[in-house]
């Protein structure tokens, strides 16, 4: 008979780590600590949780990867965030991210979205994209900047919807708050702001005519402005 006992030992170890993670979370989010505080030293935590060093370190590592803790050699374990329970933490990270990082990530996202939109767009998608393109243009010409920013974001979201890829659409929607902020900041410095309506029209035309290469060129031009 085959002995399956070894597989069960892993589950037990995992359950122990899960338990220690839970206890660590309870300790960290108890209200006693604030961002910047250090956790008690490793031997003290081992005694408090009645657990070995390897299990404790594994649990701490999970919280490090989650962005809650930071471990530095010789300086102990420090709390760097208390936002674990906040479901919008990804949105917060985007808002705090470097603008260049945002542009690089958006460039990759825009390119993949446009390639799919060129292939998959429907007549309904095209009407939706065109309606936001027109609203965008007229709002800018009339100096309705808040409406312009909204229409610009919705234009790009309409293209994302035309990709018919739910994950890509959700990702792009996650970017919209920070993109709104960036575009709004551009408008605050109007001397540096350049109207790129022509490029947006060309992008729409390329999607309409299913010209992938032209669409990708438009995406690149838009990001360079």
XYZ file of C-alpha atoms in Angstrom:
225
model
C 0.000 0.000 0.000
C 1.277 3.466 -0.871
C 2.043 5.663 2.121
C 0.412 9.088 1.685
C 1.385 10.467 5.098
C 4.054 12.819 3.697
C 1.456 14.816 1.739
C -0.551 15.473 4.895
C 2.448 16.919 6.733
C 2.612 19.776 4.207
C -1.018 20.649 4.849
C -0.371 20.730 8.592
C 2.596 23.052 8.082
C 0.549 25.294 5.849
C -2.239 25.475 8.408
C 0.271 26.450 11.071
C 1.666 29.209 8.875
C -1.888 30.389 8.108
C -2.579 30.517 11.835
C 0.563 32.528 12.556
C -0.219 34.916 9.682
C -3.649 35.452 11.209
C -2.171 36.070 14.668
C 0.409 38.467 13.250
C -2.303 40.358 11.377
C -4.387 40.608 14.534
C -1.382 41.946 16.417
C -0.412 44.458 13.729
C -3.958 45.730 13.177
C -4.898 45.737 16.859
C -4.617 49.525 17.011
C -1.511 49.404 19.182
C 0.888 49.955 16.279
C 1.253 52.743 13.746
C 3.169 52.976 10.485
C 6.903 53.123 11.212
C 6.709 51.070 14.421
C 8.865 47.971 14.762
C 7.518 44.592 15.753
C 8.953 42.889 18.858
C 12.178 40.944 18.216
C 11.985 37.498 16.663
C 12.625 35.488 19.898
C 9.825 37.350 21.661
C 7.357 36.674 18.818
C 8.392 33.006 18.719
C 7.633 32.709 22.422
C 4.384 34.670 22.189
C 3.044 32.534 19.319
C 4.662 29.284 20.507
C 6.145 28.686 17.083
C 9.541 27.947 15.532
C 11.744 30.448 13.716
C 11.104 29.073 10.195
C 7.297 29.254 10.548
C 7.454 32.780 11.962
C 9.750 33.944 9.154
C 7.494 32.404 6.523
C 4.486 34.264 7.942
C 6.424 37.531 8.094
C 7.569 37.041 4.489
C 3.941 36.858 3.344
C 3.209 40.173 5.053
C 6.353 41.658 3.489
C 5.133 40.664 0.015
C 1.718 42.145 0.844
C 3.405 45.493 1.519
C 2.582 45.515 5.233
C 6.014 44.829 6.714
C 9.611 45.604 5.826
C 12.548 43.579 7.101
C 16.024 45.106 7.223
C 19.133 43.252 8.347
C 20.129 44.342 11.812
C 17.195 46.751 12.120
C 14.298 44.371 12.691
C 10.816 44.289 11.188
C 9.019 47.565 10.583
C 5.371 48.279 9.713
C 5.192 50.232 6.455
C 1.437 50.102 5.785
C -1.792 49.473 7.661
C -3.979 49.396 4.549
C -4.148 45.628 4.106
C -7.900 45.502 4.635
C -8.522 48.233 2.077
C -9.734 46.690 -1.175
C -8.600 49.775 -3.119
C -4.932 49.304 -2.181
C -4.037 48.718 -5.848
C -5.670 52.040 -6.720
C -3.698 53.687 -3.922
C -0.468 52.212 -5.231
C -1.229 53.580 -8.690
C -1.944 57.034 -7.274
C 1.383 56.970 -5.456
C 3.336 55.536 -8.387
C 5.950 57.422 -10.380
C 4.480 59.108 -13.465
C 7.027 57.447 -15.755
C 6.060 54.033 -14.377
C 2.418 54.842 -15.083
C 3.236 55.810 -18.663
C 5.231 52.631 -19.276
C 2.465 50.418 -17.912
C -0.196 52.343 -19.800
C 1.801 52.081 -23.050
C 1.857 48.286 -22.788
C -1.838 48.192 -21.897
C -2.882 50.579 -24.685
C -0.979 48.610 -27.308
C -2.545 45.269 -26.392
C -6.012 46.811 -26.110
C -5.787 48.515 -29.501
C -4.549 45.370 -31.259
C -7.597 43.479 -30.007
C -9.988 46.369 -30.640
C -8.875 46.552 -34.281
C -9.760 42.868 -34.717
C -12.868 42.626 -32.564
C -14.674 45.993 -32.700
C -18.351 45.867 -33.593
C -20.524 48.553 -35.177
C -21.888 49.335 -31.728
C -18.340 49.698 -30.382
C -17.462 52.138 -33.181
C -20.518 54.298 -32.463
C -19.607 54.346 -28.781
C -15.982 55.320 -29.439
C -17.025 58.026 -31.963
C -19.549 59.578 -29.582
C -16.863 60.107 -26.925
C -14.404 61.343 -29.552
C -16.904 64.047 -30.591
C -17.692 65.006 -26.990
C -13.977 65.207 -26.263
C -13.339 67.538 -29.191
C -16.268 69.888 -28.557
C -15.581 70.101 -24.820
C -11.973 71.119 -25.461
C -12.941 73.691 -28.098
C -15.461 75.233 -25.694
C -13.043 75.295 -22.771
C -15.093 72.783 -20.754
C -11.996 71.143 -19.343
C -13.646 68.913 -16.740
C -15.956 67.502 -19.407
C -13.000 67.186 -21.773
C -11.016 65.107 -19.264
C -14.024 62.859 -18.644
C -14.644 62.413 -22.379
C -10.976 61.644 -23.061
C -10.956 58.916 -20.408
C -14.262 57.521 -21.673
C -12.918 57.492 -25.259
C -10.030 55.256 -24.215
C -12.319 53.126 -22.046
C -14.603 52.649 -25.057
C -11.624 51.311 -27.008
C -10.824 49.007 -24.082
C -14.421 47.743 -24.182
C -14.030 47.134 -27.915
C -11.181 44.725 -27.154
C -13.832 42.437 -25.629
C -11.329 41.340 -22.998
C -12.791 41.795 -19.523
C -9.432 41.602 -17.740
C -7.858 44.303 -19.923
C -10.944 46.486 -19.448
C -10.794 46.075 -15.667
C -7.084 46.905 -15.680
C -7.673 50.045 -17.718
C -10.484 51.103 -15.404
C -8.034 50.772 -12.504
C -5.801 53.293 -14.252
C -8.528 55.882 -14.862
C -8.270 57.784 -11.531
C -4.550 58.382 -11.922
C -4.900 59.162 -15.655
C -7.590 61.686 -14.785
C -5.226 63.309 -12.306
C -2.331 63.400 -14.795
C -4.456 64.896 -17.586
C -5.947 67.433 -15.192
C -2.442 68.478 -14.126
C -1.515 68.975 -17.780
C -4.472 71.280 -18.187
C -3.366 73.296 -15.165
C -0.226 74.081 -17.162
C -2.000 75.117 -20.346
C 1.130 76.619 -21.918
C 2.563 73.103 -22.050
C -0.640 71.393 -23.108
C -0.915 70.352 -26.742
C -4.212 69.483 -28.362
C -3.897 65.973 -29.810
C -7.409 65.663 -31.211
C -6.041 64.862 -34.679
C -4.197 61.821 -33.330
C -7.335 60.628 -31.563
C -9.288 60.978 -34.816
C -6.592 59.024 -36.637
C -6.735 56.334 -33.952
C -10.477 55.999 -34.401
C -10.080 55.808 -38.197
C -7.452 53.064 -37.853
C -9.748 51.012 -35.608
C -12.644 51.636 -38.009
C -10.579 50.445 -40.990
C -8.953 47.640 -38.983
C -5.441 48.942 -39.645
C -3.415 47.585 -36.733
C -0.076 49.178 -37.623
C -1.584 52.656 -37.980
C -3.511 52.237 -34.736
C -0.330 51.292 -32.866
C 1.468 54.301 -34.349
C -1.315 56.568 -33.061
C -1.050 55.047 -29.600
C 2.681 55.738 -29.607
C 2.234 59.346 -30.798
C -0.410 59.991 -28.158
C 1.861 58.796 -25.377
C 4.763 60.933 -26.620
C 2.839 64.204 -26.287
